[in-house]
Amino acid sequence: MPEQVLFTPAALEEPWGQQILQRVQALNLPVEYLKQNRITGLRGETERETYAISKRTLAVVTAPASQFKLTPIPPSADWQFHLAQGCPAHCQYCYLAGSLQGPPVIRVYANLPQILDNLAQYEKPDQPTTYEVSCYTDPLGIEHLTGSLAECIRYFGTRDRGHLRWVSKFDNVDGLLNLPHHGHTRCRFSINAAPVSRFLEGGTASVAERLQAIRKLALPVERGGGGYPVGFVVAPIMPLENWREEYTQLLDDAAAALDFDCDLTFELISHRFTPGSKEVLQEWYPNSKLDLDEANRITKRNKFGGIKYVYDKDTMKELRSFFEAAIAQRFPQAEILYWT
Ligand code: SF4
């Protein structure tokens, strides 16, 4: 629950913004009506303080025009779009560090119907087109405040070729079970070995809770579940002490949660960081045990010349072959979409 909710004038004019207002009022959250459409006043004395104030603030705004020009997001999906930017959790390796500018306030978009109306023009004429909605937020982590993820699922249920993908570290899925998704939404959960999830993922549901959530979503409708296609995103994978045992335990637990036939995929993402994300993360989490030592990594350049630090080739190879074998053994029907 946020400690304060800010509404811009433009957001209040939107019917979807009014719907969010009703939700936050029903939860008795303190609401402030801003006089302008810019969010200001969240800076504290230090970066840590700014971080703490921002993470406890939900700002309801309208998505800027730039968000209506979609960008591709390989290897996860054809396109990305956003129902919010920012996330209430506190992962010490957070992917948003360095990619979002300014204080990490949670901005949710009040003009969701327009955002959804804009998507159809990006569908390929003759084959399925996938859309990722969790690049800049954890959509399930704010669903009780917005209802926006359910609205996206309903929308994609009406499309012939459009498919939605989202990923979460939360577990509040009961409201999604009875939606008319028509198999067009893949619900994925980010999972990790116990030392990572326990010590580096603050404010999220536990991995055991996430596994129960994916079970509910994947169970057939006749058994009281959501009947959704599902997926595991194992990320960020780290060669911790005893990593084989830790990740074996994780995959055993995952297999126990999905002990029935279902449409399941895996995405495998090794830990990486950039100079920019390291700087932000060290300000946000100064006491973190997360290994951000460049000496333990090799550098990789992207096509724009940016640097990222990744594990060396041998470590990557060892991790990858472990996961491929362990997944094939436990989930022979599941497809591994990519390793990175
Ligand atoms: S759940 Fe994802 S977006 Fe949220 S803090 Fe963790 S890594 Fe960042």
PDB file of C-alpha atoms in Angstrom, residues 113-323:
ATOM      1  CA  PRO A 113      -8.157   2.788 -22.862  1.00  0.00           C
ATOM      2  CA  GLN A 114      -6.202   4.989 -25.299  1.00  0.00           C
ATOM      3  CA  ILE A 115      -3.020   2.986 -24.608  1.00  0.00           C
ATOM      4  CA  LEU A 116      -4.865  -0.234 -25.490  1.00  0.00           C
ATOM      5  CA  ASP A 117      -6.569   1.263 -28.570  1.00  0.00           C
ATOM      6  CA  ASN A 118      -3.131   2.135 -29.928  1.00  0.00           C
ATOM      7  CA  LEU A 119      -1.860  -1.466 -29.909  1.00  0.00           C
ATOM      8  CA  ALA A 120      -3.821  -3.089 -32.751  1.00  0.00           C
ATOM      9  CA  GLN A 121      -1.951  -1.165 -35.480  1.00  0.00           C
ATOM     10  CA  TYR A 122       1.244  -2.986 -34.416  1.00  0.00           C
ATOM     11  CA  GLU A 123      -0.201  -6.472 -35.002  1.00  0.00           C
ATOM     12  CA  LYS A 124       1.393  -8.418 -37.837  1.00  0.00           C
ATOM     13  CA  PRO A 125      -1.153  -9.138 -40.577  1.00  0.00           C
ATOM     14  CA  ASP A 126      -0.784 -12.895 -40.659  1.00  0.00           C
ATOM     15  CA  GLN A 127       0.852 -14.209 -37.499  1.00  0.00           C
ATOM     16  CA  PRO A 128       0.697 -13.825 -33.711  1.00  0.00           C
ATOM     17  CA  THR A 129       2.188 -10.642 -32.259  1.00  0.00           C
ATOM     18  CA  THR A 130       3.399 -10.508 -28.661  1.00  0.00           C
ATOM     19  CA  TYR A 131       3.287  -7.497 -26.331  1.00  0.00           C
ATOM     20  CA  GLU A 132       5.268  -7.264 -23.075  1.00  0.00           C
ATOM     21  CA  VAL A 133       3.739  -5.073 -20.354  1.00  0.00           C
ATOM     22  CA  SER A 134       6.220  -5.530 -17.504  1.00  0.00           C
ATOM     23  CA  CYS A 135       9.375  -3.803 -18.720  1.00  0.00           C
ATOM     24  CA  TYR A 136       9.014  -0.779 -16.446  1.00  0.00           C
ATOM     25  CA  THR A 137       6.797  -2.053 -13.640  1.00  0.00           C
ATOM     26  CA  ASP A 138       5.489  -5.121 -11.858  1.00  0.00           C
ATOM     27  CA  PRO A 139       1.875  -4.931 -13.075  1.00  0.00           C
ATOM     28  CA  LEU A 140       0.555  -7.423 -10.494  1.00  0.00           C
ATOM     29  CA  GLY A 141       2.215  -5.530  -7.614  1.00  0.00           C
ATOM     30  CA  ILE A 142      -0.081  -2.535  -8.258  1.00  0.00           C
ATOM     31  CA  GLU A 143      -3.131  -4.377  -9.588  1.00  0.00           C
ATOM     32  CA  HIS A 144      -5.177  -3.895  -6.388  1.00  0.00           C
ATOM     33  CA  LEU A 145      -4.755  -0.129  -6.894  1.00  0.00           C
ATOM     34  CA  THR A 146      -5.365   0.076 -10.644  1.00  0.00           C
ATOM     35  CA  GLY A 147      -7.217  -2.930 -12.101  1.00  0.00           C
ATOM     36  CA  SER A 148      -5.164  -2.187 -15.230  1.00  0.00           C
ATOM     37  CA  LEU A 149      -3.643  -5.649 -15.703  1.00  0.00           C
ATOM     38  CA  ALA A 150      -7.108  -7.266 -15.718  1.00  0.00           C
ATOM     39  CA  GLU A 151      -8.215  -4.694 -18.298  1.00  0.00           C
ATOM     40  CA  CYS A 152      -5.221  -5.569 -20.513  1.00  0.00           C
ATOM     41  CA  ILE A 153      -6.027  -9.292 -20.210  1.00  0.00           C
ATOM     42  CA  ARG A 154      -9.668  -8.637 -21.203  1.00  0.00           C
ATOM     43  CA  TYR A 155      -8.515  -6.577 -24.191  1.00  0.00           C
ATOM     44  CA  PHE A 156      -6.120  -9.269 -25.480  1.00  0.00           C
ATOM     45  CA  GLY A 157      -8.880 -11.852 -25.015  1.00  0.00           C
ATOM     46  CA  THR A 158     -10.745 -10.029 -27.801  1.00  0.00           C
ATOM     47  CA  ARG A 159      -7.811 -10.017 -30.266  1.00  0.00           C
ATOM     48  CA  ASP A 160      -7.216 -12.712 -32.889  1.00  0.00           C
ATOM     49  CA  ARG A 161      -3.458 -12.311 -33.156  1.00  0.00           C
ATOM     50  CA  GLY A 162      -2.419 -10.104 -30.233  1.00  0.00           C
ATOM     51  CA  HIS A 163      -0.862 -11.860 -27.227  1.00  0.00           C
ATOM     52  CA  LEU A 164      -0.009 -10.316 -23.850  1.00  0.00           C
ATOM     53  CA  ARG A 165       2.944 -11.241 -21.634  1.00  0.00           C
ATOM     54  CA  TRP A 166       3.532 -10.085 -18.086  1.00  0.00           C
ATOM     55  CA  VAL A 167       5.844 -11.110 -15.275  1.00  0.00           C
ATOM     56  CA  SER A 168       5.663 -10.567 -11.533  1.00  0.00           C
ATOM     57  CA  LYS A 169       7.143 -11.232  -8.112  1.00  0.00           C
ATOM     58  CA  PHE A 170       3.771 -10.782  -6.384  1.00  0.00           C
ATOM     59  CA  ASP A 171       0.967 -13.283  -5.839  1.00  0.00           C
ATOM     60  CA  ASN A 172      -2.352 -11.442  -5.753  1.00  0.00           C
ATOM     61  CA  VAL A 173      -3.934 -13.406  -8.624  1.00  0.00           C
ATOM     62  CA  ASP A 174      -7.442 -14.272  -7.425  1.00  0.00           C
ATOM     63  CA  GLY A 175      -8.998 -11.367  -9.351  1.00  0.00           C
ATOM     64  CA  LEU A 176      -7.479 -12.659 -12.598  1.00  0.00           C
ATOM     65  CA  LEU A 177      -8.757 -16.227 -12.474  1.00  0.00           C
ATOM     66  CA  ASN A 178     -12.134 -15.717 -14.121  1.00  0.00           C
ATOM     67  CA  LEU A 179     -11.224 -13.269 -16.886  1.00  0.00           C
ATOM     68  CA  PRO A 180     -12.045 -14.046 -20.574  1.00  0.00           C
ATOM     69  CA  HIS A 181      -8.373 -14.343 -21.613  1.00  0.00           C
ATOM     70  CA  HIS A 182      -8.941 -16.931 -24.393  1.00  0.00           C
ATOM     71  CA  GLY A 183      -5.387 -18.191 -23.993  1.00  0.00           C
ATOM     72  CA  HIS A 184      -3.964 -14.853 -25.209  1.00  0.00           C
ATOM     73  CA  THR A 185      -2.122 -13.922 -22.018  1.00  0.00           C
ATOM     74  CA  ARG A 186       0.970 -15.673 -20.711  1.00  0.00           C
ATOM     75  CA  CYS A 187       1.405 -15.094 -16.965  1.00  0.00           C
ATOM     76  CA  ARG A 188       5.030 -15.468 -15.875  1.00  0.00           C
ATOM     77  CA  PHE A 189       6.612 -15.411 -12.461  1.00  0.00           C
ATOM     78  CA  SER A 190      10.132 -14.399 -11.699  1.00  0.00           C
ATOM     79  CA  ILE A 191      11.727 -16.945  -9.386  1.00  0.00           C
ATOM     80  CA  ASN A 192      15.162 -17.394  -7.901  1.00  0.00           C
ATOM     81  CA  ALA A 193      17.236 -19.479  -5.508  1.00  0.00           C
ATOM     82  CA  ALA A 194      16.567 -18.923  -1.794  1.00  0.00           C
ATOM     83  CA  PRO A 195      19.675 -16.800  -1.041  1.00  0.00           C
ATOM     84  CA  VAL A 196      18.690 -14.351  -3.786  1.00  0.00           C
ATOM     85  CA  SER A 197      14.963 -14.167  -3.074  1.00  0.00           C
ATOM     86  CA  ARG A 198      15.399 -13.980   0.720  1.00  0.00           C
ATOM     87  CA  PHE A 199      18.141 -11.395   0.882  1.00  0.00           C
ATOM     88  CA  LEU A 200      17.881  -9.355  -2.299  1.00  0.00           C
ATOM     89  CA  GLU A 201      14.131  -9.128  -3.054  1.00  0.00           C
ATOM     90  CA  GLY A 202      12.501  -6.854  -0.458  1.00  0.00           C
ATOM     91  CA  GLY A 203       8.756  -6.201  -0.434  1.00  0.00           C
ATOM     92  CA  THR A 204       7.810  -9.010  -2.835  1.00  0.00           C
ATOM     93  CA  ALA A 205       5.814 -12.198  -2.295  1.00  0.00           C
ATOM     94  CA  SER A 206       8.015 -15.146  -1.263  1.00  0.00           C
ATOM     95  CA  VAL A 207       8.955 -17.670  -3.952  1.00  0.00           C
ATOM     96  CA  ALA A 208       6.652 -20.228  -2.295  1.00  0.00           C
ATOM     97  CA  GLU A 209       3.759 -17.738  -2.625  1.00  0.00           C
ATOM     98  CA  ARG A 210       4.644 -17.017  -6.264  1.00  0.00           C
ATOM     99  CA  LEU A 211       4.611 -20.769  -6.970  1.00  0.00           C
ATOM    100  CA  GLN A 212       1.132 -21.052  -5.494  1.00  0.00           C
ATOM    101  CA  ALA A 213       0.045 -18.086  -7.620  1.00  0.00           C
ATOM    102  CA  ILE A 214       1.308 -19.655 -10.853  1.00  0.00           C
ATOM    103  CA  ARG A 215      -0.369 -22.910  -9.897  1.00  0.00           C
ATOM    104  CA  LYS A 216      -3.731 -21.151  -9.523  1.00  0.00           C
ATOM    105  CA  LEU A 217      -3.351 -19.366 -12.867  1.00  0.00           C
ATOM    106  CA  ALA A 218      -2.256 -22.509 -14.727  1.00  0.00           C
ATOM    107  CA  LEU A 219      -4.747 -24.998 -13.267  1.00  0.00           C
ATOM    108  CA  PRO A 220      -7.514 -25.846 -15.741  1.00  0.00           C
ATOM    109  CA  VAL A 221     -10.759 -23.933 -15.317  1.00  0.00           C
ATOM    110  CA  GLU A 222     -12.580 -27.214 -14.415  1.00  0.00           C
ATOM    111  CA  ARG A 223     -10.242 -27.528 -11.428  1.00  0.00           C
ATOM    112  CA  GLY A 224     -10.944 -23.971 -10.262  1.00  0.00           C
ATOM    113  CA  GLY A 225      -7.887 -22.389 -11.888  1.00  0.00           C
ATOM    114  CA  GLY A 226      -7.420 -19.704 -14.516  1.00  0.00           C
ATOM    115  CA  GLY A 227      -6.414 -22.023 -17.396  1.00  0.00           C
ATOM    116  CA  TYR A 228      -3.732 -19.565 -18.521  1.00  0.00           C
ATOM    117  CA  PRO A 229      -0.520 -20.272 -20.423  1.00  0.00           C
ATOM    118  CA  VAL A 230       2.231 -19.620 -17.858  1.00  0.00           C
ATOM    119  CA  GLY A 231       5.974 -19.206 -17.599  1.00  0.00           C
ATOM    120  CA  PHE A 232       8.944 -19.013 -15.283  1.00  0.00           C
ATOM    121  CA  VAL A 233      11.498 -16.276 -15.655  1.00  0.00           C
ATOM    122  CA  VAL A 234      14.532 -17.445 -13.687  1.00  0.00           C
ATOM    123  CA  ALA A 235      16.321 -14.171 -13.074  1.00  0.00           C
ATOM    124  CA  PRO A 236      18.813 -12.921 -12.277  1.00  0.00           C
ATOM    125  CA  ILE A 237      20.742 -16.199 -12.267  1.00  0.00           C
ATOM    126  CA  MET A 238      23.895 -15.990 -10.132  1.00  0.00           C
ATOM    127  CA  PRO A 239      26.685 -18.525  -9.571  1.00  0.00           C
ATOM    128  CA  LEU A 240      26.249 -18.331  -5.796  1.00  0.00           C
ATOM    129  CA  GLU A 241      27.988 -20.621  -3.368  1.00  0.00           C
ATOM    130  CA  ASN A 242      26.260 -24.012  -3.776  1.00  0.00           C
ATOM    131  CA  TRP A 243      24.362 -22.736  -6.805  1.00  0.00           C
ATOM    132  CA  ARG A 244      23.668 -26.221  -8.158  1.00  0.00           C
ATOM    133  CA  GLU A 245      21.953 -27.304  -4.947  1.00  0.00           C
ATOM    134  CA  GLU A 246      20.102 -23.998  -4.571  1.00  0.00           C
ATOM    135  CA  TYR A 247      18.750 -23.964  -8.126  1.00  0.00           C
ATOM    136  CA  THR A 248      17.981 -27.709  -7.986  1.00  0.00           C
ATOM    137  CA  GLN A 249      15.798 -27.028  -4.949  1.00  0.00           C
ATOM    138  CA  LEU A 250      14.090 -24.144  -6.758  1.00  0.00           C
ATOM    139  CA  LEU A 251      13.256 -26.267  -9.815  1.00  0.00           C
ATOM    140  CA  ASP A 252      12.071 -29.138  -7.612  1.00  0.00           C
ATOM    141  CA  ASP A 253       9.711 -26.734  -5.835  1.00  0.00           C
ATOM    142  CA  ALA A 254       8.527 -25.380  -9.188  1.00  0.00           C
ATOM    143  CA  ALA A 255       7.838 -28.919 -10.427  1.00  0.00           C
ATOM    144  CA  ALA A 256       5.867 -29.699  -7.268  1.00  0.00           C
ATOM    145  CA  ALA A 257       3.711 -26.574  -7.808  1.00  0.00           C
ATOM    146  CA  LEU A 258       3.009 -27.435 -11.471  1.00  0.00           C
ATOM    147  CA  ASP A 259       2.385 -31.176 -11.082  1.00  0.00           C
ATOM    148  CA  PHE A 260      -0.142 -31.259 -13.957  1.00  0.00           C
ATOM    149  CA  ASP A 261      -0.044 -30.689 -17.736  1.00  0.00           C
ATOM    150  CA  CYS A 262       0.117 -27.035 -18.672  1.00  0.00           C
ATOM    151  CA  ASP A 263       1.419 -24.664 -21.342  1.00  0.00           C
ATOM    152  CA  LEU A 264       4.726 -23.625 -19.751  1.00  0.00           C
ATOM    153  CA  THR A 265       7.783 -21.682 -20.953  1.00  0.00           C
ATOM    154  CA  PHE A 266      11.097 -20.740 -19.344  1.00  0.00           C
ATOM    155  CA  GLU A 267      13.200 -17.626 -19.768  1.00  0.00           C
ATOM    156  CA  LEU A 268      16.700 -17.732 -18.304  1.00  0.00           C
ATOM    157  CA  ILE A 269      18.502 -14.483 -17.557  1.00  0.00           C
ATOM    158  CA  SER A 270      21.945 -14.312 -15.979  1.00  0.00           C
ATOM    159  CA  HIS A 271      22.819 -11.356 -13.767  1.00  0.00           C
ATOM    160  CA  ARG A 272      24.285  -8.325 -15.487  1.00  0.00           C
ATOM    161  CA  PHE A 273      24.770  -4.661 -14.693  1.00  0.00           C
ATOM    162  CA  THR A 274      25.875  -1.456 -16.384  1.00  0.00           C
ATOM    163  CA  PRO A 275      28.015   1.390 -15.002  1.00  0.00           C
ATOM    164  CA  GLY A 276      24.796   3.456 -14.734  1.00  0.00           C
ATOM    165  CA  SER A 277      22.737   0.804 -12.947  1.00  0.00           C
ATOM    166  CA  LYS A 278      25.613   0.089 -10.521  1.00  0.00           C
ATOM    167  CA  GLU A 279      25.811   3.744  -9.544  1.00  0.00           C
ATOM    168  CA  VAL A 280      22.072   4.007  -8.897  1.00  0.00           C
ATOM    169  CA  LEU A 281      21.875   0.679  -7.035  1.00  0.00           C
ATOM    170  CA  GLN A 282      24.759   1.625  -4.746  1.00  0.00           C
ATOM    171  CA  GLU A 283      22.913   4.806  -3.811  1.00  0.00           C
ATOM    172  CA  TRP A 284      19.627   2.999  -3.228  1.00  0.00           C
ATOM    173  CA  TYR A 285      21.073  -0.029  -1.407  1.00  0.00           C
ATOM    174  CA  PRO A 286      24.421   1.009   0.115  1.00  0.00           C
ATOM    175  CA  ASN A 287      24.651  -2.097   2.343  1.00  0.00           C
ATOM    176  CA  SER A 288      23.730  -4.664  -0.286  1.00  0.00           C
ATOM    177  CA  LYS A 289      25.659  -7.922  -0.541  1.00  0.00           C
ATOM    178  CA  LEU A 290      25.001  -8.037  -4.285  1.00  0.00           C
ATOM    179  CA  ASP A 291      28.231  -8.645  -6.196  1.00  0.00           C
ATOM    180  CA  LEU A 292      28.797  -5.651  -8.495  1.00  0.00           C
ATOM    181  CA  ASP A 293      32.552  -6.048  -8.809  1.00  0.00           C
ATOM    182  CA  GLU A 294      33.650  -5.495 -12.409  1.00  0.00           C
ATOM    183  CA  ALA A 295      36.741  -7.629 -11.736  1.00  0.00           C
ATOM    184  CA  ASN A 296      34.490 -10.712 -11.602  1.00  0.00           C
ATOM    185  CA  ARG A 297      32.920 -10.016 -15.000  1.00  0.00           C
ATOM    186  CA  ILE A 298      33.652  -9.547 -18.661  1.00  0.00           C
ATOM    187  CA  THR A 299      32.341  -6.590 -20.640  1.00  0.00           C
ATOM    188  CA  LYS A 300      29.889  -6.786 -23.470  1.00  0.00           C
ATOM    189  CA  ARG A 301      28.952  -3.915 -25.767  1.00  0.00           C
ATOM    190  CA  ASN A 302      25.497  -3.389 -27.178  1.00  0.00           C
ATOM    191  CA  LYS A 303      24.914  -2.046 -30.677  1.00  0.00           C
ATOM    192  CA  PHE A 304      24.777   1.534 -29.390  1.00  0.00           C
ATOM    193  CA  GLY A 305      28.205   1.221 -27.746  1.00  0.00           C
ATOM    194  CA  GLY A 306      26.866   0.876 -24.161  1.00  0.00           C
ATOM    195  CA  ILE A 307      28.751  -1.445 -21.795  1.00  0.00           C
ATOM    196  CA  LYS A 308      27.345  -4.175 -19.611  1.00  0.00           C
ATOM    197  CA  TYR A 309      29.126  -6.509 -17.230  1.00  0.00           C
ATOM    198  CA  VAL A 310      28.292 -10.199 -17.553  1.00  0.00           C
ATOM    199  CA  TYR A 311      29.774 -13.490 -16.324  1.00  0.00           C
ATOM    200  CA  ASP A 312      32.650 -14.989 -18.296  1.00  0.00           C
ATOM    201  CA  LYS A 313      32.069 -17.542 -21.055  1.00  0.00           C
ATOM    202  CA  ASP A 314      32.882 -20.641 -18.988  1.00  0.00           C
ATOM    203  CA  THR A 315      30.596 -19.619 -16.122  1.00  0.00           C
ATOM    204  CA  MET A 316      27.804 -18.841 -18.578  1.00  0.00           C
ATOM    205  CA  LYS A 317      28.243 -22.176 -20.310  1.00  0.00           C
ATOM    206  CA  GLU A 318      28.181 -24.096 -17.049  1.00  0.00           C
ATOM    207  CA  LEU A 319      25.065 -22.308 -15.786  1.00  0.00           C
ATOM    208  CA  ARG A 320      23.268 -22.665 -19.078  1.00  0.00           C
ATOM    209  CA  SER A 321      23.876 -26.398 -19.495  1.00  0.00           C
ATOM    210  CA  PHE A 322      22.841 -27.004 -15.883  1.00  0.00           C
ATOM    211  CA  PHE A 323      19.506 -25.228 -16.430  1.00  0.00           C
TER     212      PHE A 323
END
